[in-house]
mmCIF file of C-alpha atoms in Angstrom:
data_model
loop_
_atom_site.group_PDB
_atom_site.id
_atom_site.type_symbol
_atom_site.label_atom_id
_atom_site.label_comp_id
_atom_site.label_asym_id
_atom_site.label_seq_id
_atom_site.Cartn_x
_atom_site.Cartn_y
_atom_site.Cartn_z
ATOM 1 C CA UNK A 226 158.411 39.805 -154.379
ATOM 2 C CA UNK A 227 158.489 42.861 -156.826
ATOM 3 C CA UNK A 228 161.693 41.217 -158.185
ATOM 4 C CA UNK A 229 160.144 38.116 -159.122
ATOM 5 C CA UNK A 230 156.977 40.192 -160.519
ATOM 6 C CA UNK A 231 159.574 42.231 -162.674
ATOM 7 C CA UNK A 232 161.408 38.945 -163.993
ATOM 8 C CA UNK A 233 158.017 37.421 -164.901
ATOM 9 C CA UNK A 234 156.999 40.657 -167.034
ATOM 10 C CA UNK A 235 160.304 40.529 -168.598
ATOM 11 C CA UNK A 236 160.230 36.938 -169.236
ATOM 12 C CA UNK A 237 156.821 37.647 -170.690
ATOM 13 C CA UNK A 238 157.703 40.476 -172.853
ATOM 14 C CA UNK A 239 160.894 38.433 -174.484
ATOM 15 C CA UNK A 240 158.238 35.290 -175.277
ATOM 16 C CA UNK A 241 155.918 37.798 -176.754
ATOM 17 C CA UNK A 242 158.439 39.404 -178.719
ATOM 18 C CA UNK A 243 160.535 36.187 -180.012
ATOM 19 C CA UNK A 244 156.836 34.645 -180.728
ATOM 20 C CA UNK A 245 156.377 37.599 -183.210
ATOM 21 C CA UNK A 246 159.621 38.674 -184.441
ATOM 22 C CA UNK A 247 159.268 38.907 -188.141
ATOM 23 C CA UNK A 248 163.016 38.454 -188.656
ATOM 24 C CA UNK A 249 162.796 34.729 -187.221
ATOM 25 C CA UNK A 250 160.559 34.081 -190.317
ATOM 26 C CA UNK A 251 161.405 33.902 -193.865
ATOM 27 C CA UNK A 252 158.892 35.692 -196.773
ATOM 28 C CA UNK A 253 157.203 33.016 -198.587
ATOM 29 C CA UNK A 254 158.963 32.031 -201.756
ATOM 30 C CA UNK A 255 156.607 33.487 -204.342
ATOM 31 C CA UNK A 256 155.482 36.744 -206.003
ATOM 32 C CA UNK A 257 152.793 38.549 -205.031
ATOM 33 C CA UNK A 258 149.217 37.621 -206.156
ATOM 34 C CA UNK A 259 147.585 40.715 -208.024
ATOM 35 C CA UNK A 260 143.948 40.965 -208.016
ATOM 36 C CA UNK A 261 142.323 42.948 -210.533
ATOM 37 C CA UNK A 262 139.088 44.158 -209.750
ATOM 38 C CA UNK A 263 136.781 44.374 -212.678
ATOM 39 C CA UNK A 264 139.870 44.142 -214.806
ATOM 40 C CA UNK A 265 140.976 47.080 -216.920
ATOM 41 C CA UNK A 266 138.153 49.439 -216.599
ATOM 42 C CA UNK A 267 137.190 53.307 -216.330
ATOM 43 C CA UNK A 268 137.889 54.471 -213.060
ATOM 44 C CA UNK A 269 135.576 57.322 -211.785
ATOM 45 C CA UNK A 270 135.165 59.855 -208.837
ATOM 46 C CA UNK A 271 133.515 58.801 -205.697
ATOM 47 C CA UNK A 272 133.324 62.351 -204.319
ATOM 48 C CA UNK A 273 129.636 62.602 -203.232
ATOM 49 C CA UNK A 274 128.676 59.148 -204.778
ATOM 50 C CA UNK A 275 125.931 57.649 -203.438
ATOM 51 C CA UNK A 276 125.562 53.913 -202.871
ATOM 52 C CA UNK A 277 123.627 53.415 -205.510
ATOM 53 C CA UNK A 278 124.464 56.283 -207.894
ATOM 54 C CA UNK A 279 125.057 55.357 -211.729
ATOM 55 C CA UNK A 280 129.099 55.551 -211.722
ATOM 56 C CA UNK A 281 129.451 55.807 -215.619
ATOM 57 C CA UNK A 282 128.259 59.437 -215.494
ATOM 58 C CA UNK A 283 131.391 60.009 -212.843
ATOM 59 C CA UNK A 284 133.932 58.512 -214.839
ATOM 60 C CA UNK A 285 137.253 60.419 -215.323
ATOM 61 C CA UNK A 286 138.750 61.553 -218.807
ATOM 62 C CA UNK A 287 139.314 58.192 -220.195
ATOM 63 C CA UNK A 288 142.623 56.826 -220.525
ATOM 64 C CA UNK A 289 141.985 53.793 -222.607
ATOM 65 C CA UNK A 290 138.759 52.243 -224.075
ATOM 66 C CA UNK A 291 138.378 49.327 -222.001
ATOM 67 C CA UNK A 292 135.107 48.384 -220.315
ATOM 68 C CA UNK A 293 134.803 46.282 -217.044
ATOM 69 C CA UNK A 294 133.683 42.799 -216.974
ATOM 70 C CA UNK A 295 134.498 42.209 -220.312
ATOM 71 C CA UNK A 296 136.478 39.411 -222.169
ATOM 72 C CA UNK A 297 138.860 42.139 -223.782
ATOM 73 C CA UNK A 298 138.954 44.168 -220.272
ATOM 74 C CA UNK A 299 139.889 40.422 -218.422
ATOM 75 C CA UNK A 300 142.608 39.730 -221.179
ATOM 76 C CA UNK A 301 144.210 43.236 -220.823
ATOM 77 C CA UNK A 302 144.277 42.811 -216.868
ATOM 78 C CA UNK A 303 146.221 39.150 -217.538
ATOM 79 C CA UNK A 304 148.541 40.909 -219.988
ATOM 80 C CA UNK A 305 149.068 43.493 -217.479
ATOM 81 C CA UNK A 306 150.279 41.023 -214.811
ATOM 82 C CA UNK A 307 146.795 40.246 -212.951
ATOM 83 C CA UNK A 308 146.822 36.926 -211.288
ATOM 84 C CA UNK A 309 143.374 36.689 -210.487
ATOM 85 C CA UNK A 310 140.403 39.109 -212.179
ATOM 86 C CA UNK A 311 137.410 39.733 -209.938
ATOM 87 C CA UNK A 312 134.269 39.505 -211.954
ATOM 88 C CA UNK A 313 130.517 39.853 -210.757
ATOM 89 C CA UNK A 314 127.772 37.609 -211.696
ATOM 90 C CA UNK A 315 123.737 37.594 -211.785
ATOM 91 C CA UNK A 316 121.419 34.629 -212.767
ATOM 92 C CA UNK A 317 119.411 35.374 -215.610
ATOM 93 C CA UNK A 318 115.832 34.443 -216.749
ATOM 94 C CA UNK A 319 117.137 31.611 -219.405
ATOM 95 C CA UNK A 320 119.458 29.949 -216.678
ATOM 96 C CA UNK A 321 122.629 31.870 -217.597
ATOM 97 C CA UNK A 322 124.739 33.682 -215.388
ATOM 98 C CA UNK A 323 125.579 37.255 -216.519
ATOM 99 C CA UNK A 324 128.822 38.694 -215.817
ATOM 100 C CA UNK A 325 127.983 42.211 -215.331
ATOM 101 C CA UNK A 326 128.288 44.622 -212.159
ATOM 102 C CA UNK A 327 125.474 46.434 -211.744
ATOM 103 C CA UNK A 328 122.194 45.207 -210.256
ATOM 104 C CA UNK A 329 120.175 47.342 -212.862
ATOM 105 C CA UNK A 330 120.906 47.617 -216.765
ATOM 106 C CA UNK A 331 119.810 51.528 -216.627
ATOM 107 C CA UNK A 332 123.155 52.856 -215.770
ATOM 108 C CA UNK A 333 125.731 51.931 -218.408
ATOM 109 C CA UNK A 334 123.164 50.403 -221.229
ATOM 110 C CA UNK A 335 120.154 51.787 -222.880
ATOM 111 C CA UNK A 336 117.982 49.078 -221.338
ATOM 112 C CA UNK A 337 115.710 49.531 -218.249
ATOM 113 C CA UNK A 338 115.049 47.143 -215.395
ATOM 114 C CA UNK A 339 117.071 44.615 -212.906
ATOM 115 C CA UNK A 340 119.772 42.687 -214.667
ATOM 116 C CA UNK A 341 118.596 39.470 -213.410
ATOM 117 C CA UNK A 342 115.032 39.931 -214.639
ATOM 118 C CA UNK A 343 116.130 39.388 -218.171
ATOM 119 C CA UNK A 344 117.407 36.561 -220.274
ATOM 120 C CA UNK A 345 120.842 36.616 -221.542
ATOM 121 C CA UNK A 346 119.360 36.677 -224.996
ATOM 122 C CA UNK A 347 118.313 40.152 -224.408
ATOM 123 C CA UNK A 348 121.702 41.335 -222.271
ATOM 124 C CA UNK A 349 123.822 40.235 -225.416
ATOM 125 C CA UNK A 350 121.723 42.908 -227.360
ATOM 126 C CA UNK A 351 122.782 45.882 -225.040
ATOM 127 C CA UNK A 352 125.416 48.387 -225.633
ATOM 128 C CA UNK A 353 127.336 48.386 -222.243
ATOM 129 C CA UNK A 354 129.168 51.628 -223.514
ATOM 130 C CA UNK A 355 125.936 53.608 -223.892
ATOM 131 C CA UNK A 356 126.063 55.398 -220.411
ATOM 132 C CA UNK A 357 129.490 56.491 -219.723
ATOM 133 C CA UNK A 358 130.254 59.951 -220.125
ATOM 134 C CA UNK A 359 133.157 62.079 -218.444
ATOM 135 C CA UNK A 360 131.630 65.493 -219.243
ATOM 136 C CA UNK A 361 128.459 65.781 -217.697
ATOM 137 C CA UNK A 362 126.394 64.137 -220.896
ATOM 138 C CA UNK A 363 127.972 66.382 -223.340
ATOM 139 C CA UNK A 364 129.715 63.349 -224.905
ATOM 140 C CA UNK A 365 129.462 59.719 -224.699
ATOM 141 C CA UNK A 366 132.679 58.268 -225.980
ATOM 142 C CA UNK A 367 131.829 54.470 -225.627
ATOM 143 C CA UNK A 368 128.428 54.675 -226.895
ATOM 144 C CA UNK A 369 127.841 51.994 -230.194
ATOM 145 C CA UNK A 370 131.016 50.310 -228.846
ATOM 146 C CA UNK A 371 129.845 47.918 -226.101
ATOM 147 C CA UNK A 372 127.103 46.040 -228.074
ATOM 148 C CA UNK A 373 127.067 42.217 -227.245
ATOM 149 C CA UNK A 374 130.024 42.801 -224.684
ATOM 150 C CA UNK A 375 128.151 40.898 -221.707
ATOM 151 C CA UNK A 376 129.586 37.812 -221.419
ATOM 152 C CA UNK A 377 128.264 34.475 -219.717
ATOM 153 C CA UNK A 378 130.381 33.103 -217.000
ATOM 154 C CA UNK A 379 130.865 29.794 -218.843
ATOM 155 C CA UNK A 380 132.207 32.227 -221.537
ATOM 156 C CA UNK A 381 134.589 33.857 -219.377
ATOM 157 C CA UNK A 382 135.880 30.278 -217.824
ATOM 158 C CA UNK A 383 136.135 28.613 -221.378
ATOM 159 C CA UNK A 384 137.973 31.495 -222.953
ATOM 160 C CA UNK A 385 140.736 31.780 -220.191
ATOM 161 C CA UNK A 386 140.758 27.806 -218.875
ATOM 162 C CA UNK A 387 144.365 28.321 -217.255
ATOM 163 C CA UNK A 388 143.411 31.547 -215.519
ATOM 164 C CA UNK A 389 141.775 32.374 -212.267
ATOM 165 C CA UNK A 390 138.804 34.376 -211.483
ATOM 166 C CA UNK A 391 137.159 35.653 -207.983
ATOM 167 C CA UNK A 392 133.391 35.435 -208.398
ATOM 168 C CA UNK A 393 131.392 38.316 -206.888
ATOM 169 C CA UNK A 394 127.897 36.798 -206.193
ATOM 170 C CA UNK A 395 125.886 40.256 -206.129
ATOM 171 C CA UNK A 396 122.613 38.989 -204.088
ATOM 172 C CA UNK A 397 122.237 38.394 -200.442
ATOM 173 C CA UNK A 398 119.982 35.088 -201.343
ATOM 174 C CA UNK A 399 121.473 31.814 -200.514
ATOM 175 C CA UNK A 400 119.128 30.061 -203.373
ATOM 176 C CA UNK A 401 121.514 32.034 -205.887
ATOM 177 C CA UNK A 402 124.505 29.961 -204.492
ATOM 178 C CA UNK A 403 122.146 26.702 -205.296
ATOM 179 C CA UNK A 404 121.603 27.965 -208.787
ATOM 180 C CA UNK A 405 125.369 28.886 -209.320
ATOM 181 C CA UNK A 406 126.495 25.509 -208.137
ATOM 182 C CA UNK A 407 124.420 23.666 -210.237
ATOM 183 C CA UNK A 408 125.197 25.807 -213.398
ATOM 184 C CA UNK A 409 129.005 25.046 -212.635
ATOM 185 C CA UNK A 410 128.911 21.106 -211.583
ATOM 186 C CA UNK A 411 126.541 20.899 -215.216
ATOM 187 C CA UNK A 412 129.160 22.761 -217.140
ATOM 188 C CA UNK A 413 132.427 21.279 -215.226
ATOM 189 C CA UNK A 414 133.731 24.696 -214.290
ATOM 190 C CA UNK A 415 135.734 26.523 -212.958
ATOM 191 C CA UNK A 416 138.397 24.442 -215.559
ATOM 192 C CA UNK A 417 141.124 24.149 -213.091
ATOM 193 C CA UNK A 418 141.495 24.811 -209.507
ATOM 194 C CA UNK A 419 138.831 25.439 -206.767
ATOM 195 C CA UNK A 420 135.865 28.057 -207.176
ATOM 196 C CA UNK A 421 137.235 31.479 -205.704
ATOM 197 C CA UNK A 422 134.274 33.397 -204.443
ATOM 198 C CA UNK A 423 133.027 35.918 -202.351
ATOM 199 C CA UNK A 424 130.002 37.751 -201.232
ATOM 200 C CA UNK A 425 127.669 38.456 -198.074
ATOM 201 C CA UNK A 426 128.365 36.022 -195.142
ATOM 202 C CA UNK A 427 124.888 34.879 -195.506
ATOM 203 C CA UNK A 428 125.705 33.824 -198.940
ATOM 204 C CA UNK A 429 129.345 32.442 -198.205
ATOM 205 C CA UNK A 430 127.727 29.947 -195.402
ATOM 206 C CA UNK A 431 125.671 28.311 -198.408
ATOM 207 C CA UNK A 432 128.730 28.567 -200.714
ATOM 208 C CA UNK A 433 130.670 26.737 -197.651
ATOM 209 C CA UNK A 434 128.058 24.052 -197.170
ATOM 210 C CA UNK A 435 127.798 23.465 -200.896
ATOM 211 C CA UNK A 436 131.319 23.523 -201.642
ATOM 212 C CA UNK A 437 133.768 23.000 -198.912
ATOM 213 C CA UNK A 438 136.752 22.861 -201.070
ATOM 214 C CA UNK A 439 136.035 26.321 -202.601
ATOM 215 C CA UNK A 440 138.140 29.492 -201.444
ATOM 216 C CA UNK A 441 136.159 32.683 -200.352
ATOM 217 C CA UNK A 442 135.438 35.237 -197.847
ATOM 218 C CA UNK A 443 132.993 37.822 -196.944
ATOM 219 C CA UNK A 444 133.230 41.235 -195.763
ATOM 220 C CA UNK A 445 131.996 40.201 -192.396
ATOM 221 C CA UNK A 446 134.547 37.228 -192.090
ATOM 222 C CA UNK A 447 137.333 39.323 -193.042
ATOM 223 C CA UNK A 448 136.677 42.059 -190.505
ATOM 224 C CA UNK A 449 135.992 39.252 -188.138
ATOM 225 C CA UNK A 450 139.585 37.692 -188.984
ATOM 226 C CA UNK A 451 141.270 41.010 -188.549
ATOM 227 C CA UNK A 452 139.916 42.380 -185.592
ATOM 228 C CA UNK A 453 140.211 38.810 -183.812
ATOM 229 C CA UNK A 454 143.814 38.549 -185.130
ATOM 230 C CA UNK A 455 144.688 42.083 -183.676
ATOM 231 C CA UNK A 456 143.500 41.097 -180.265
ATOM 232 C CA UNK A 457 144.766 37.306 -179.943
ATOM 233 C CA UNK A 458 147.507 37.410 -182.676
ATOM 234 C CA UNK A 459 150.561 38.094 -179.984
ATOM 235 C CA UNK A 460 149.664 34.517 -178.815
ATOM 236 C CA UNK A 461 150.256 32.891 -182.671
ATOM 237 C CA UNK A 462 146.509 32.073 -182.352
ATOM 238 C CA UNK A 463 144.777 32.496 -186.128
ATOM 239 C CA UNK A 464 140.979 33.075 -185.859
ATOM 240 C CA UNK A 465 138.841 30.432 -187.172
ATOM 241 C CA UNK A 466 137.101 33.185 -189.762
ATOM 242 C CA UNK A 467 140.736 33.492 -191.045
ATOM 243 C CA UNK A 468 141.204 30.024 -192.314
ATOM 244 C CA UNK A 469 140.550 29.507 -195.927
ATOM 245 C CA UNK A 470 139.624 33.027 -196.341
ATOM 246 C CA UNK A 471 141.039 36.342 -196.031
ATOM 247 C CA UNK A 472 142.675 39.158 -194.130
ATOM 248 C CA UNK A 473 143.180 42.843 -194.979
ATOM 249 C CA UNK A 474 146.481 44.776 -194.630
ATOM 250 C CA UNK A 475 145.347 48.468 -194.388
ATOM 251 C CA UNK A 476 148.415 51.057 -195.625
ATOM 252 C CA UNK A 477 147.589 53.274 -192.353
ATOM 253 C CA UNK A 478 147.831 50.407 -189.490
ATOM 254 C CA UNK A 479 149.820 47.790 -190.570
ATOM 255 C CA UNK A 480 152.049 47.518 -188.070
ATOM 256 C CA UNK A 481 149.538 46.933 -185.700
ATOM 257 C CA UNK A 482 149.379 43.243 -187.411
ATOM 258 C CA UNK A 483 151.295 40.784 -184.739
ATOM 259 C CA UNK A 484 154.628 39.656 -186.731
ATOM 260 C CA UNK A 485 154.340 41.683 -189.523
ATOM 261 C CA UNK A 486 155.468 41.185 -192.250
ATOM 262 C CA UNK A 487 157.098 38.080 -192.454
ATOM 263 C CA UNK A 488 156.179 36.014 -189.322
ATOM 264 C CA UNK A 489 152.398 37.266 -190.043
ATOM 265 C CA UNK A 490 152.465 36.451 -193.544
ATOM 266 C CA UNK A 491 153.799 32.731 -192.436
ATOM 267 C CA UNK A 492 150.875 32.254 -190.062
ATOM 268 C CA UNK A 493 148.413 33.473 -192.472
ATOM 269 C CA UNK A 494 150.050 30.875 -195.237
ATOM 270 C CA UNK A 495 149.455 28.150 -192.694
ATOM 271 C CA UNK A 496 145.781 28.847 -192.145
ATOM 272 C CA UNK A 497 145.104 29.279 -195.822
ATOM 273 C CA UNK A 498 144.168 33.145 -195.662
ATOM 274 C CA UNK A 499 144.901 35.127 -198.543
ATOM 275 C CA UNK A 500 146.539 38.531 -196.983
ATOM 276 C CA UNK A 501 145.351 41.387 -199.218
ATOM 277 C CA UNK A 502 146.592 44.816 -199.161
ATOM 278 C CA UNK A 503 144.358 47.625 -199.485
ATOM 279 C CA UNK A 504 144.292 51.453 -199.336
ATOM 280 C CA UNK A 505 142.817 52.829 -196.384
ATOM 281 C CA UNK A 506 144.212 56.455 -196.156
ATOM 282 C CA UNK A 507 141.185 58.695 -196.053
ATOM 283 C CA UNK A 508 139.152 56.317 -198.104
ATOM 284 C CA UNK A 509 136.673 55.624 -194.884
ATOM 285 C CA UNK A 510 136.064 51.813 -193.680
ATOM 286 C CA UNK A 511 135.269 49.804 -197.052
ATOM 287 C CA UNK A 512 137.282 48.010 -199.247
ATOM 288 C CA UNK A 513 139.474 50.369 -201.464
ATOM 289 C CA UNK A 514 141.807 48.830 -204.062
ATOM 290 C CA UNK A 515 145.274 50.226 -204.946
ATOM 291 C CA UNK A 516 145.032 52.845 -207.737
ATOM 292 C CA UNK A 517 148.677 54.410 -207.550
ATOM 293 C CA UNK A 518 152.239 53.249 -207.117
ATOM 294 C CA UNK A 519 152.834 55.210 -203.981
ATOM 295 C CA UNK A 520 149.906 53.472 -202.156
ATOM 296 C CA UNK A 521 152.375 50.647 -202.078
ATOM 297 C CA UNK A 522 155.187 52.550 -200.390
ATOM 298 C CA UNK A 523 154.357 50.825 -196.804
ATOM 299 C CA UNK A 524 154.760 47.294 -198.169
ATOM 300 C CA UNK A 525 158.512 45.639 -197.990
ATOM 301 C CA UNK A 526 159.994 44.852 -201.124
ATOM 302 C CA UNK A 527 159.742 41.099 -200.491
ATOM 303 C CA UNK A 528 155.962 41.231 -199.645
ATOM 304 C CA UNK A 529 154.313 38.053 -201.037
ATOM 305 C CA UNK A 530 150.688 38.545 -200.029
ATOM 306 C CA UNK A 531 147.942 39.844 -202.427
ATOM 307 C CA UNK A 532 147.156 43.345 -203.863
ATOM 308 C CA UNK A 533 143.572 44.350 -204.256
ATOM 309 C CA UNK A 534 144.311 46.318 -207.525
ATOM 310 C CA UNK A 535 141.881 49.271 -209.345
ATOM 311 C CA UNK A 536 144.359 50.220 -211.873
ATOM 312 C CA UNK A 537 146.094 46.925 -213.030
ATOM 313 C CA UNK A 538 147.182 48.670 -216.271
ATOM 314 C CA UNK A 539 149.581 50.887 -213.870
ATOM 315 C CA UNK A 540 150.097 48.732 -211.012
ATOM 316 C CA UNK A 541 150.993 45.424 -212.500
ATOM 317 C CA UNK A 542 153.857 46.826 -214.426
ATOM 318 C CA UNK A 543 154.903 48.656 -211.386
ATOM 319 C CA UNK A 544 154.831 45.747 -209.116
ATOM 320 C CA UNK A 545 157.421 43.635 -211.279
ATOM 321 C CA UNK A 546 159.982 46.409 -210.294
ATOM 322 C CA UNK A 547 158.487 46.968 -206.926
ATOM 323 C CA UNK A 548 158.813 43.810 -205.301
ATOM 324 C CA UNK A 549 162.036 41.379 -205.855
ATOM 325 C CA UNK A 550 161.634 38.098 -206.948
ATOM 326 C CA UNK A 551 162.330 35.201 -204.454
ATOM 327 C CA UNK A 552 165.652 33.419 -204.761
#
């Protein structure tokens, strides 16, 4: 009896191994997808930074003069190798959608109040470089250089009709999705391809109802996809939360993903799930993008998923040498 039990266990183990053997699957024939968070922007220290603190007064010494979520920043990101640029949007009181990160305009501009409580005509008068300082307020290197640089969502799409953008819906209100859907349909946007979007799970449920063809995710859906795959991926099962969504590959426990790398990538491709490599080393549980080339050392040279990138001007050129082109 014991002999048969051991044989059964061995057969099961062999089956699990073969089901998840990476060497039995080929890497997808494409280059990695580089997602540039905010475009080329001024990075900042996150040490002792609260959730609602102003990041513009914590920036590092500037290495360039680009400001996030601007047309110029987006163009630089694409030139550096970005395939998708992540942008943040807010509805305005005059029917537009402003592309701007912060919930309020107090941090980066000379204005006051909640971003969405103003008309776009007013937001266009603001200097988005006004609040930046790297030395505790002694100097403001971008003051006067960011006047009128907040674009509308339509401006972004029209300026780059053949490029892709990942739209971050900042609020937790489904009604905002209705407004965005109407806005895009009236203007026949995006110009090409489906809408790429992410936000809270409550918001994404509305997106899925209004635009079944859209691709998107929430932090909740990513967590559910990742955790459920860790539990059930050994069987080849793909959790429902992964389909037409995203899953993260942390640089701390990627080895735990069943079939890593090629079998895992093949499964996620089949499910329409975007695989995103993130930096989790010593950074907590939130989504943290790639800043430095060495943060990509854990990925194989034939990795074909996505990279969530904070410094695209550094990572973009490096990725061309790090990842071999498919034959």
